[in-house]
mmCIF file of C-alpha atoms and ligand atoms in Angstrom:
data_model
loop_
_atom_site.group_PDB
_atom_site.id
_atom_site.type_symbol
_atom_site.label_atom_id
_atom_site.label_comp_id
_atom_site.label_asym_id
_atom_site.label_seq_id
_atom_site.Cartn_x
_atom_site.Cartn_y
_atom_site.Cartn_z
ATOM 1 C CA MET I 1 -11.377 13.541 -21.953
ATOM 2 C CA HIS I 2 -12.489 15.462 -18.927
ATOM 3 C CA VAL I 3 -15.766 17.233 -18.831
ATOM 4 C CA PRO I 4 -16.350 19.235 -15.590
ATOM 5 C CA VAL I 5 -19.969 18.799 -15.181
ATOM 6 C CA SER I 6 -21.956 21.348 -13.011
ATOM 7 C CA GLY I 7 -25.612 22.042 -12.183
ATOM 8 C CA LEU I 8 -26.345 18.336 -11.391
ATOM 9 C CA ALA I 9 -29.076 17.675 -8.578
ATOM 10 C CA PRO I 10 -27.897 15.865 -5.424
ATOM 11 C CA GLY I 11 -28.441 12.393 -4.513
ATOM 12 C CA ARG I 12 -29.288 10.646 -7.615
ATOM 13 C CA HIS I 13 -27.874 8.628 -10.562
ATOM 14 C CA TYR I 14 -26.963 10.072 -13.816
ATOM 15 C CA TRP I 15 -26.252 8.211 -17.141
ATOM 16 C CA TYR I 16 -23.768 9.448 -19.637
ATOM 17 C CA ALA I 17 -21.908 8.678 -22.974
ATOM 18 C CA PHE I 18 -19.305 10.213 -25.178
ATOM 19 C CA THR I 19 -19.828 10.890 -28.921
ATOM 20 C CA ALA I 20 -16.926 11.636 -31.219
ATOM 21 C CA LEU I 21 -15.777 10.969 -34.844
ATOM 22 C CA GLY I 22 -19.047 9.210 -35.426
ATOM 23 C CA ARG I 23 -18.889 6.699 -32.753
ATOM 24 C CA THR I 24 -20.692 6.680 -29.419
ATOM 25 C CA SER I 25 -19.175 5.055 -26.367
ATOM 26 C CA ARG I 26 -21.005 2.735 -23.931
ATOM 27 C CA VAL I 27 -23.170 4.267 -21.363
ATOM 28 C CA GLY I 28 -21.803 5.065 -17.829
ATOM 29 C CA ARG I 29 -23.434 5.611 -14.604
ATOM 30 C CA THR I 30 -22.548 7.907 -11.776
ATOM 31 C CA ARG I 31 -24.211 9.257 -8.661
ATOM 32 C CA THR I 32 -24.146 12.542 -7.098
ATOM 33 C CA ALA I 33 -23.619 12.960 -3.409
ATOM 34 C CA PRO I 34 -26.824 13.763 -1.521
ATOM 35 C CA ARG I 35 -27.431 16.752 0.783
ATOM 36 C CA GLY I 36 -29.098 16.801 4.258
ATOM 37 C CA ARG I 37 -30.043 13.775 6.137
ATOM 38 C CA VAL I 38 -28.854 10.501 5.038
ATOM 39 C CA SER I 39 -29.701 7.305 6.602
ATOM 40 C CA ARG I 40 -27.173 4.732 4.734
ATOM 41 C CA VAL I 41 -24.261 4.808 2.360
ATOM 42 C CA THR I 42 -22.290 1.996 0.951
ATOM 43 C CA PHE I 43 -18.979 2.121 -0.736
ATOM 44 C CA ALA I 44 -16.326 -0.091 -1.924
ATOM 45 C CA ALA I 45 -12.444 0.177 -1.776
ATOM 46 C CA ALA I 46 -9.902 -1.393 -4.028
ATOM 47 C CA ASN I 47 -6.261 -1.260 -4.277
ATOM 48 C CA CYS I 48 -3.020 -2.845 -5.749
ATOM 49 C CA GLN I 49 -4.060 -4.394 -9.194
ATOM 50 C CA ALA I 50 -0.789 -5.600 -10.722
ATOM 51 C CA PHE I 51 -1.974 -6.656 -14.211
ATOM 52 C CA HIS I 52 0.359 -9.500 -14.592
ATOM 53 C CA ASP I 53 -0.568 -10.925 -11.174
ATOM 54 C CA GLY I 54 -4.092 -11.863 -12.174
ATOM 55 C CA TYR I 55 -7.600 -11.038 -13.623
ATOM 56 C CA TYR I 56 -9.836 -8.442 -12.071
ATOM 57 C CA ALA I 57 -12.498 -10.668 -10.773
ATOM 58 C CA ALA I 58 -12.551 -8.188 -7.704
ATOM 59 C CA HIS I 59 -13.572 -5.357 -10.160
ATOM 60 C CA ARG I 60 -16.214 -7.494 -11.668
ATOM 61 C CA GLY I 61 -17.523 -8.073 -8.100
ATOM 62 C CA ILE I 62 -17.339 -4.190 -7.343
ATOM 63 C CA ALA I 63 -19.326 -3.506 -10.783
ATOM 64 C CA ARG I 64 -22.063 -5.720 -9.513
ATOM 65 C CA GLU I 65 -22.165 -4.232 -5.974
ATOM 66 C CA ASN I 66 -25.067 -2.045 -4.970
ATOM 67 C CA VAL I 67 -22.669 0.790 -3.803
ATOM 68 C CA ASP I 68 -22.808 4.602 -3.945
ATOM 69 C CA PHE I 69 -19.172 4.991 -4.779
ATOM 70 C CA VAL I 70 -15.918 3.300 -5.026
ATOM 71 C CA VAL I 71 -12.679 4.505 -3.521
ATOM 72 C CA HIS I 72 -9.310 3.561 -5.047
ATOM 73 C CA LEU I 73 -6.353 3.439 -2.476
ATOM 74 C CA GLY I 74 -3.400 3.213 -4.891
ATOM 75 C CA ASP I 75 -1.131 1.151 -7.051
ATOM 76 C CA TYR I 76 -3.703 1.275 -9.731
ATOM 77 C CA ILE I 77 -0.811 0.498 -12.361
ATOM 78 C CA TYR I 78 2.724 -0.869 -11.591
ATOM 79 C CA GLU I 79 5.296 0.812 -13.288
ATOM 80 C CA HIS I 80 8.003 -2.098 -13.300
ATOM 81 C CA GLY I 81 8.444 -4.738 -16.116
ATOM 82 C CA GLN I 82 7.462 -8.199 -15.544
ATOM 83 C CA VAL I 83 10.733 -9.096 -13.979
ATOM 84 C CA GLY I 84 9.745 -6.745 -11.191
ATOM 85 C CA GLY I 85 6.974 -9.187 -10.001
ATOM 86 C CA VAL I 86 7.355 -12.823 -8.763
ATOM 87 C CA PRO I 87 7.570 -14.854 -11.806
ATOM 88 C CA GLU I 88 5.493 -17.786 -10.626
ATOM 89 C CA THR I 89 2.707 -15.485 -9.954
ATOM 90 C CA HIS I 90 2.461 -14.315 -13.370
ATOM 91 C CA VAL I 91 -0.938 -14.833 -14.926
ATOM 92 C CA ARG I 92 -1.053 -12.285 -17.724
ATOM 93 C CA ASP I 93 1.720 -11.159 -19.923
ATOM 94 C CA HIS I 94 2.406 -7.512 -20.739
ATOM 95 C CA ASP I 95 4.994 -6.215 -22.942
ATOM 96 C CA GLY I 96 7.724 -3.723 -22.033
ATOM 97 C CA PRO I 97 10.350 -3.193 -19.439
ATOM 98 C CA GLU I 98 10.118 -0.640 -16.531
ATOM 99 C CA ILE I 99 8.207 2.558 -17.777
ATOM 100 C CA LEU I 100 9.887 6.016 -17.845
ATOM 101 C CA THR I 101 8.322 8.226 -20.396
ATOM 102 C CA LEU I 102 5.044 9.878 -20.924
ATOM 103 C CA ALA I 103 4.394 7.479 -23.899
ATOM 104 C CA ASP I 104 5.352 4.525 -21.609
ATOM 105 C CA TYR I 105 3.018 5.606 -18.835
ATOM 106 C CA ARG I 106 0.175 6.060 -21.265
ATOM 107 C CA LYS I 107 0.612 2.747 -22.706
ATOM 108 C CA ARG I 108 0.636 1.065 -19.343
ATOM 109 C CA HIS I 109 -2.552 2.939 -18.314
ATOM 110 C CA ALA I 110 -4.212 1.783 -21.630
ATOM 111 C CA LEU I 111 -3.099 -1.745 -20.920
ATOM 112 C CA TYR I 112 -4.789 -1.874 -17.619
ATOM 113 C CA LYS I 113 -7.895 -0.207 -18.990
ATOM 114 C CA GLY I 114 -7.973 -2.990 -21.460
ATOM 115 C CA ASP I 115 -9.452 -5.172 -18.767
ATOM 116 C CA LYS I 116 -13.190 -5.541 -19.088
ATOM 117 C CA SER I 117 -13.916 -5.819 -15.513
ATOM 118 C CA LEU I 118 -12.076 -2.706 -14.576
ATOM 119 C CA ARG I 119 -13.920 -0.836 -17.316
ATOM 120 C CA GLU I 120 -17.221 -2.279 -15.880
ATOM 121 C CA ALA I 121 -16.489 -0.946 -12.293
ATOM 122 C CA HIS I 122 -15.829 2.464 -13.724
ATOM 123 C CA ALA I 123 -19.073 2.493 -15.780
ATOM 124 C CA ALA I 124 -20.998 1.399 -12.865
ATOM 125 C CA HIS I 125 -19.977 3.722 -10.171
ATOM 126 C CA PRO I 126 -18.337 7.155 -9.426
ATOM 127 C CA TRP I 127 -14.803 6.810 -7.955
ATOM 128 C CA PHE I 128 -12.702 8.736 -5.437
ATOM 129 C CA LEU I 129 -9.033 8.394 -6.111
ATOM 130 C CA THR I 130 -5.735 8.501 -4.153
ATOM 131 C CA TRP I 131 -2.576 7.077 -5.352
ATOM 132 C CA ASP I 132 0.577 5.296 -3.839
ATOM 133 C CA ASP I 133 4.178 4.815 -5.155
ATOM 134 C CA HIS I 134 3.513 2.483 -8.079
ATOM 135 C CA GLU I 135 1.626 5.153 -10.244
ATOM 136 C CA VAL I 136 5.206 6.700 -10.513
ATOM 137 C CA VAL I 137 7.916 4.363 -9.026
ATOM 138 C CA ASN I 138 8.483 2.099 -6.136
ATOM 139 C CA ASP I 139 8.810 3.782 -2.733
ATOM 140 C CA TYR I 140 9.284 7.235 -4.010
ATOM 141 C CA SER I 141 9.333 10.283 -1.744
ATOM 142 C CA GLY I 142 7.970 13.606 -2.825
ATOM 143 C CA THR I 143 10.299 15.454 -4.968
ATOM 144 C CA GLY I 144 13.604 13.732 -3.930
ATOM 145 C CA GLY I 145 15.537 12.424 -6.705
ATOM 146 C CA GLY I 146 16.463 15.467 -8.764
ATOM 147 C CA ALA I 147 15.484 16.656 -12.319
ATOM 148 C CA PRO I 148 15.392 13.312 -14.117
ATOM 149 C CA PHE I 149 12.928 11.886 -11.424
ATOM 150 C CA MET I 150 10.777 15.082 -11.404
ATOM 151 C CA ARG I 151 10.474 14.612 -15.313
ATOM 152 C CA ARG I 152 9.489 10.930 -14.748
ATOM 153 C CA ARG I 153 6.933 12.074 -11.975
ATOM 154 C CA ALA I 154 5.402 14.682 -14.341
ATOM 155 C CA ALA I 155 4.913 12.133 -17.060
ATOM 156 C CA ALA I 156 3.451 9.604 -14.707
ATOM 157 C CA TYR I 157 0.994 12.239 -13.062
ATOM 158 C CA GLN I 158 0.116 13.421 -16.726
ATOM 159 C CA ALA I 159 -0.808 10.023 -17.837
ATOM 160 C CA TRP I 160 -2.518 9.291 -14.616
ATOM 161 C CA PHE I 161 -4.721 12.354 -15.013
ATOM 162 C CA GLU I 162 -5.369 11.572 -18.687
ATOM 163 C CA HIS I 163 -6.856 8.245 -17.713
ATOM 164 C CA MET I 164 -8.666 8.908 -14.600
ATOM 165 C CA PRO I 165 -12.076 10.135 -13.675
ATOM 166 C CA HIS I 166 -10.623 13.123 -11.500
ATOM 167 C CA ARG I 167 -11.181 16.720 -11.028
ATOM 168 C CA ASP I 168 -8.610 18.915 -9.853
ATOM 169 C CA SER I 169 -9.110 19.793 -6.218
ATOM 170 C CA PHE I 170 -8.899 23.448 -5.921
ATOM 171 C CA GLY I 171 -10.152 24.696 -9.201
ATOM 172 C CA GLY I 172 -6.905 25.193 -10.877
ATOM 173 C CA MET I 173 -5.156 23.328 -13.785
ATOM 174 C CA ALA I 174 -4.508 19.704 -12.837
ATOM 175 C CA LEU I 175 -1.044 19.485 -14.448
ATOM 176 C CA PRO I 176 1.714 19.132 -13.921
ATOM 177 C CA ASP I 177 0.922 18.436 -10.153
ATOM 178 C CA PRO I 178 -2.606 17.248 -9.756
ATOM 179 C CA GLU I 179 -3.846 18.030 -6.190
ATOM 180 C CA ILE I 180 -5.663 14.980 -5.042
ATOM 181 C CA HIS I 181 -6.160 15.525 -1.386
ATOM 182 C CA ARG I 182 -9.782 16.668 -0.786
ATOM 183 C CA VAL I 183 -12.727 16.455 1.524
ATOM 184 C CA ARG I 184 -16.228 15.367 0.392
ATOM 185 C CA ARG I 185 -19.471 14.891 2.349
ATOM 186 C CA TRP I 186 -22.223 12.325 1.691
ATOM 187 C CA GLY I 187 -25.030 14.250 3.257
ATOM 188 C CA ASP I 188 -24.746 14.314 7.035
ATOM 189 C CA LEU I 189 -23.632 10.851 7.445
ATOM 190 C CA LEU I 190 -19.979 10.704 6.198
ATOM 191 C CA GLU I 191 -17.099 12.936 5.441
ATOM 192 C CA LEU I 192 -14.654 11.535 3.344
ATOM 193 C CA SER I 193 -10.887 12.965 3.395
ATOM 194 C CA VAL I 194 -8.759 11.679 0.524
ATOM 195 C CA LEU I 195 -4.904 11.864 1.378
ATOM 196 C CA ASP I 196 -1.958 12.191 -0.890
ATOM 197 C CA LEU I 197 0.891 10.464 1.000
ATOM 198 C CA ARG I 198 3.368 10.420 -1.766
ATOM 199 C CA SER I 199 3.532 13.861 -3.432
ATOM 200 C CA TYR I 200 4.803 15.953 -0.436
ATOM 201 C CA ARG I 201 6.688 13.542 1.681
ATOM 202 C CA SER I 202 10.182 13.708 2.858
ATOM 203 C CA ALA I 203 12.620 10.935 3.336
ATOM 204 C CA GLN I 204 11.627 8.229 5.940
ATOM 205 C CA ASN I 205 13.052 8.086 9.499
ATOM 206 C CA LEU I 206 13.950 11.665 9.938
ATOM 207 C CA PRO I 207 13.304 13.406 13.250
ATOM 208 C CA ASP I 208 11.371 16.012 11.432
ATOM 209 C CA GLY I 209 10.113 14.030 8.602
ATOM 210 C CA THR I 210 6.716 14.389 7.047
ATOM 211 C CA ILE I 211 4.534 11.938 5.118
ATOM 212 C CA LEU I 212 1.719 14.772 4.505
ATOM 213 C CA GLY I 213 3.898 17.765 3.883
ATOM 214 C CA ALA I 214 3.307 21.071 5.770
ATOM 215 C CA GLU I 215 0.370 22.231 3.718
ATOM 216 C CA GLN I 216 -1.599 19.162 3.578
ATOM 217 C CA LYS I 217 -0.911 18.463 7.345
ATOM 218 C CA ALA I 218 -2.391 21.963 8.139
ATOM 219 C CA TRP I 219 -5.321 21.259 5.734
ATOM 220 C CA LEU I 220 -5.984 17.790 7.511
ATOM 221 C CA LYS I 221 -5.846 19.551 10.924
ATOM 222 C CA ARG I 222 -8.492 22.174 9.879
ATOM 223 C CA THR I 223 -10.528 19.517 8.412
ATOM 224 C CA VAL I 224 -10.422 17.841 11.628
ATOM 225 C CA ASP I 225 -11.274 21.022 13.628
ATOM 226 C CA ARG I 226 -14.301 21.798 11.359
ATOM 227 C CA ALA I 227 -15.513 18.403 10.983
ATOM 228 C CA PRO I 228 -19.264 17.875 11.166
ATOM 229 C CA ASP I 229 -20.933 15.351 13.728
ATOM 230 C CA SER I 230 -20.698 12.374 11.260
ATOM 231 C CA TRP I 231 -18.274 9.345 10.445
ATOM 232 C CA HIS I 232 -15.079 10.544 9.310
ATOM 233 C CA VAL I 233 -13.163 8.313 6.675
ATOM 234 C CA TRP I 234 -9.630 8.874 5.620
ATOM 235 C CA ALA I 235 -8.710 7.309 2.246
ATOM 236 C CA ASN I 236 -5.136 6.534 3.294
ATOM 237 C CA SER I 237 -2.992 4.699 0.620
ATOM 238 C CA ILE I 238 -0.432 3.273 3.059
ATOM 239 C CA MET I 239 -0.635 1.837 6.799
ATOM 240 C CA LEU I 240 -1.229 4.245 9.538
ATOM 241 C CA SER I 241 -1.177 1.837 12.351
ATOM 242 C CA GLN I 242 2.211 0.782 14.019
ATOM 243 C CA LEU I 243 3.466 -2.584 12.789
ATOM 244 C CA ARG I 244 6.227 -4.400 14.367
ATOM 245 C CA GLY I 245 7.301 -7.730 12.878
ATOM 246 C CA ARG I 246 7.745 -9.518 16.128
ATOM 247 C CA PRO I 247 7.715 -8.759 19.839
ATOM 248 C CA GLY I 248 10.477 -6.315 20.569
ATOM 249 C CA GLY I 249 11.319 -6.272 16.904
ATOM 250 C CA SER I 250 11.516 -3.485 14.523
ATOM 251 C CA TYR I 251 8.977 -2.024 12.373
ATOM 252 C CA MET I 252 8.056 -4.102 9.053
ATOM 253 C CA PHE I 253 8.246 -1.143 6.851
ATOM 254 C CA THR I 254 9.189 2.561 7.326
ATOM 255 C CA ASP I 255 7.749 3.381 3.966
ATOM 256 C CA GLN I 256 4.382 3.526 5.691
ATOM 257 C CA TRP I 257 3.530 5.868 8.503
ATOM 258 C CA ASP I 258 5.932 3.853 10.801
ATOM 259 C CA GLY I 259 8.766 5.928 9.048
ATOM 260 C CA PHE I 260 7.196 9.347 10.154
ATOM 261 C CA LEU I 261 6.627 8.848 13.805
ATOM 262 C CA ALA I 262 6.617 12.410 15.053
ATOM 263 C CA GLU I 263 4.098 13.470 12.497
ATOM 264 C CA ARG I 264 1.822 10.388 13.280
ATOM 265 C CA LYS I 265 1.946 11.408 16.877
ATOM 266 C CA GLU I 266 1.108 14.935 16.169
ATOM 267 C CA VAL I 267 -1.826 14.373 13.774
ATOM 268 C CA LEU I 268 -3.462 11.533 15.988
ATOM 269 C CA GLY I 269 -2.698 13.865 19.046
ATOM 270 C CA HIS I 270 -4.586 16.503 17.140
ATOM 271 C CA VAL I 271 -7.589 14.194 16.410
ATOM 272 C CA HIS I 272 -7.787 13.429 20.157
ATOM 273 C CA LYS I 273 -7.311 17.001 21.417
ATOM 274 C CA SER I 274 -9.973 18.111 18.937
ATOM 275 C CA GLY I 275 -12.455 15.614 20.142
ATOM 276 C CA LEU I 276 -12.944 14.118 16.866
ATOM 277 C CA GLU I 277 -14.876 10.828 17.134
ATOM 278 C CA ASP I 278 -15.926 8.021 14.726
ATOM 279 C CA LEU I 279 -12.779 7.992 12.675
ATOM 280 C CA VAL I 280 -12.338 5.187 10.258
ATOM 281 C CA VAL I 281 -9.066 4.888 8.069
ATOM 282 C CA ILE I 282 -9.249 2.848 5.034
ATOM 283 C CA THR I 283 -5.966 1.673 3.673
ATOM 284 C CA GLY I 284 -4.248 -0.288 0.761
ATOM 285 C CA ASP I 285 -0.509 -1.209 -0.032
ATOM 286 C CA TRP I 286 -0.037 -4.250 2.125
ATOM 287 C CA HIS I 287 -1.570 -6.703 -0.347
ATOM 288 C CA SER I 288 -3.254 -8.332 2.894
ATOM 289 C CA ALA I 289 -6.160 -7.610 5.202
ATOM 290 C CA PHE I 290 -5.547 -6.053 8.683
ATOM 291 C CA VAL I 291 -7.871 -4.652 11.280
ATOM 292 C CA ASP I 292 -6.314 -2.283 13.745
ATOM 293 C CA ASP I 293 -7.544 0.023 16.380
ATOM 294 C CA ILE I 294 -5.838 3.332 16.314
ATOM 295 C CA ARG I 295 -4.207 4.722 19.495
ATOM 296 C CA THR I 296 -2.739 8.111 19.878
ATOM 297 C CA ASP I 297 0.543 6.334 20.936
ATOM 298 C CA PHE I 298 0.850 2.782 19.881
ATOM 299 C CA ASP I 299 3.649 2.083 22.358
ATOM 300 C CA GLN I 300 1.265 2.975 25.164
ATOM 301 C CA PRO I 301 -1.719 0.434 25.055
ATOM 302 C CA ASP I 302 -3.558 2.553 27.417
ATOM 303 C CA SER I 303 -3.349 5.777 25.318
ATOM 304 C CA PRO I 304 -6.577 6.919 24.012
ATOM 305 C CA LEU I 305 -8.447 5.003 21.250
ATOM 306 C CA VAL I 306 -9.266 7.463 18.481
ATOM 307 C CA GLY I 307 -10.446 5.352 15.556
ATOM 308 C CA THR I 308 -10.056 2.000 13.516
ATOM 309 C CA GLU I 309 -8.049 1.273 10.508
ATOM 310 C CA PHE I 310 -9.228 -1.325 7.881
ATOM 311 C CA THR I 311 -6.467 -2.391 5.549
ATOM 312 C CA ALA I 312 -7.952 -4.196 2.483
ATOM 313 C CA HIS I 313 -6.730 -7.182 0.485
ATOM 314 C CA SER I 314 -5.216 -6.430 -2.955
ATOM 315 C CA VAL I 315 -7.195 -6.840 -6.146
ATOM 316 C CA THR I 316 -4.351 -9.158 -7.596
ATOM 317 C CA SER I 317 -0.961 -7.945 -6.451
ATOM 318 C CA GLY I 318 1.072 -10.772 -4.881
ATOM 319 C CA ALA I 319 1.043 -11.209 -1.026
ATOM 320 C CA TYR I 320 3.339 -13.120 1.130
ATOM 321 C CA SER I 321 3.018 -16.895 0.900
ATOM 322 C CA PRO I 322 0.817 -18.968 3.078
ATOM 323 C CA GLU I 323 3.681 -20.177 4.907
ATOM 324 C CA TRP I 324 4.867 -16.625 5.803
ATOM 325 C CA ASN I 325 1.439 -15.669 6.783
ATOM 326 C CA THR I 326 1.046 -18.656 9.148
ATOM 327 C CA ALA I 327 4.381 -18.031 10.724
ATOM 328 C CA ASN I 328 4.204 -14.347 10.930
ATOM 329 C CA GLY I 329 0.508 -13.577 11.630
ATOM 330 C CA PRO I 330 0.653 -14.672 15.429
ATOM 331 C CA LEU I 331 3.971 -12.725 15.825
ATOM 332 C CA MET I 332 2.508 -9.597 14.443
ATOM 333 C CA GLY I 333 -0.569 -10.119 16.561
ATOM 334 C CA LYS I 334 1.706 -10.483 19.642
ATOM 335 C CA ALA I 335 3.846 -7.568 18.943
ATOM 336 C CA ASN I 336 0.902 -5.097 18.096
ATOM 337 C CA PRO I 337 -1.709 -4.904 20.941
ATOM 338 C CA HIS I 338 -3.829 -2.732 18.661
ATOM 339 C CA LEU I 339 -3.946 -5.336 15.937
ATOM 340 C CA LYS I 340 -7.289 -7.158 15.901
ATOM 341 C CA TYR I 341 -6.972 -9.331 12.665
ATOM 342 C CA PHE I 342 -4.795 -10.349 9.883
ATOM 343 C CA GLU I 343 -5.419 -12.458 6.624
ATOM 344 C CA GLY I 344 -2.945 -12.556 3.908
ATOM 345 C CA ASN I 345 -3.781 -15.558 1.836
ATOM 346 C CA ARG I 346 -6.763 -14.028 -0.298
ATOM 347 C CA TYR I 347 -7.423 -11.325 -2.775
ATOM 348 C CA GLY I 348 -10.416 -9.010 -3.160
ATOM 349 C CA TYR I 349 -11.770 -5.704 -1.790
ATOM 350 C CA ASP I 350 -13.752 -4.159 1.044
ATOM 351 C CA VAL I 351 -17.381 -2.877 1.042
ATOM 352 C CA TYR I 352 -18.499 -0.627 3.796
ATOM 353 C CA GLU I 353 -22.032 -0.208 4.887
ATOM 354 C CA VAL I 354 -22.624 2.935 6.900
ATOM 355 C CA THR I 355 -25.643 4.022 9.030
ATOM 356 C CA PRO I 356 -25.758 6.700 11.592
ATOM 357 C CA GLU I 357 -25.343 3.968 14.221
ATOM 358 C CA ARG I 358 -22.812 1.645 12.841
ATOM 359 C CA PHE I 359 -19.886 1.278 10.320
ATOM 360 C CA THR I 360 -19.645 -2.239 8.933
ATOM 361 C CA THR I 361 -16.802 -3.641 6.748
ATOM 362 C CA HIS I 362 -17.490 -6.556 4.624
ATOM 363 C CA ILE I 363 -14.221 -8.160 3.665
ATOM 364 C CA ARG I 364 -14.919 -9.572 0.164
ATOM 365 C CA VAL I 365 -12.686 -12.048 -1.427
ATOM 366 C CA ILE I 366 -12.342 -13.906 -4.800
ATOM 367 C CA GLY I 367 -11.780 -17.640 -5.068
ATOM 368 C CA ASP I 368 -8.835 -17.564 -7.641
ATOM 369 C CA ARG I 369 -7.218 -14.498 -9.244
ATOM 370 C CA ARG I 370 -6.249 -16.507 -12.265
ATOM 371 C CA ASP I 371 -10.082 -16.779 -13.129
ATOM 372 C CA PRO I 372 -11.645 -13.591 -14.531
ATOM 373 C CA ASN I 373 -14.985 -14.840 -13.457
ATOM 374 C CA SER I 374 -14.022 -15.985 -9.999
ATOM 375 C CA PRO I 375 -17.061 -15.673 -7.615
ATOM 376 C CA VAL I 376 -17.091 -13.277 -4.752
ATOM 377 C CA THR I 377 -17.690 -14.232 -1.102
ATOM 378 C CA THR I 378 -17.618 -12.383 2.202
ATOM 379 C CA LEU I 379 -14.755 -13.566 4.272
ATOM 380 C CA THR I 380 -15.836 -11.795 7.508
ATOM 381 C CA LYS I 381 -17.413 -8.666 8.723
ATOM 382 C CA PHE I 382 -16.153 -6.194 11.377
ATOM 383 C CA HIS I 383 -18.004 -3.127 12.839
ATOM 384 C CA VAL I 384 -17.610 -0.093 14.778
ATOM 385 C CA ASP I 385 -20.374 1.539 16.714
ATOM 386 C CA ARG I 386 -21.122 5.313 16.412
ATOM 387 C CA GLY I 387 -19.691 7.150 19.695
ATOM 388 C CA LYS I 388 -17.652 4.142 20.759
ATOM 389 C CA ALA I 389 -14.162 3.754 19.351
ATOM 390 C CA GLY I 390 -13.113 0.190 18.730
ATOM 391 C CA SER I 391 -13.840 -2.504 16.206
ATOM 392 C CA TYR I 392 -15.563 -5.885 16.734
ATOM 393 C CA GLU I 393 -15.780 -8.915 14.548
ATOM 394 C CA ASP I 394 -19.254 -10.270 13.712
ATOM 395 C CA GLU I 395 -19.687 -13.572 15.672
ATOM 396 C CA GLY I 396 -21.115 -15.451 12.639
ATOM 397 C CA THR I 397 -17.795 -15.237 10.828
ATOM 398 C CA LYS I 398 -15.200 -15.586 13.537
ATOM 399 C CA GLY I 399 -14.411 -19.142 12.317
ATOM 400 C CA SER I 400 -13.353 -18.005 8.859
ATOM 401 C CA LEU I 401 -9.836 -18.240 7.608
ATOM 402 C CA ALA I 402 -7.264 -15.870 9.084
ATOM 403 C CA GLN I 403 -3.667 -16.086 10.223
ATOM 404 C CA TYR I 404 -4.303 -13.804 13.373
ATOM 405 C CA ARG I 405 -7.402 -12.786 15.336
ATOM 406 C CA ARG I 406 -7.433 -11.455 18.753
ATOM 407 C CA ASP I 407 -9.800 -13.170 21.107
HETATM 408 FE FE1 FE2 B 501 0.899 -2.680 -4.242
#
């Protein structure tokens, strides 16, 4: 059910319910974006919530957060069967093998929505959504894969649209290809650009490859050119910053922006040339937390600093082992001079607290993803000051668990 509501007043809460066939739904709450001067906004970001890997204590936490909105950064569902996960991490069973048809995708979305905490988080806040690969299939690229793939993608997108609080971006019909990239403003304080890094991308590692697609890239550049004097946040499903596995080594994954080097350089060069300041990129996919300062050329540590990327822990999806993290955290730190922080042993979400002077990221973690009521704590906090690119960890939490932090 999609009801495109209009005529609401800015900057206030609304409550809503649905009535059909003699039954009335629970009451949900949403919030409209304010206009004009805004002195504070808080929002949360979640990503990667493999159902079989655990309970959504993180969403229970998000439902209880005093935030204006939630951003989901992708991997809302996983398309694979249970065999696709790591068996020892399975906490909840789900039936069925890898999903392929519209009926399959609908059933998988319904399974995920069966989780009470996820429903609570939706009922408590408005959401902005992007997606990553697992909403369709692992590591897919755009339209590459021929007719059977395109039928599968259309089925996946349709089921996604049916189950998500999403309005088509440019006023047209959402299906068969929902346009999910968009820009939204929260008064004069924050401009949020939601990116779609799956639908229009080419194959990886091509000299003229694209992760945005030509149209979305032109749109993003225009958005940068027209940007107001405010914080600029990009909802970015998959890591933007360069990530080498070890000094002198290769990139960890070229499914992320590291597989699209020329385009990354072009986009970040455009950000710098346009004079855009106060850019914060929020990212999912990695199932671990990173903080990276963004340079126009990551191989030149003295190239201009244009922003900061916060990559959030996953809600439940399995990360690398503590042993891997302990061994590789310091190597990644050494190999990537822009990398400030890495923590991969925990699960949770991020909360961002934004004022005209400061952008603060609270890295929230749950105690145990096997416990649906696991309590939420703040592992550490980082901040960026307005007009000064670069991130800083709060002194009070520098002693917290991490497998790498730059001193
Ligand atoms: Fe994921």
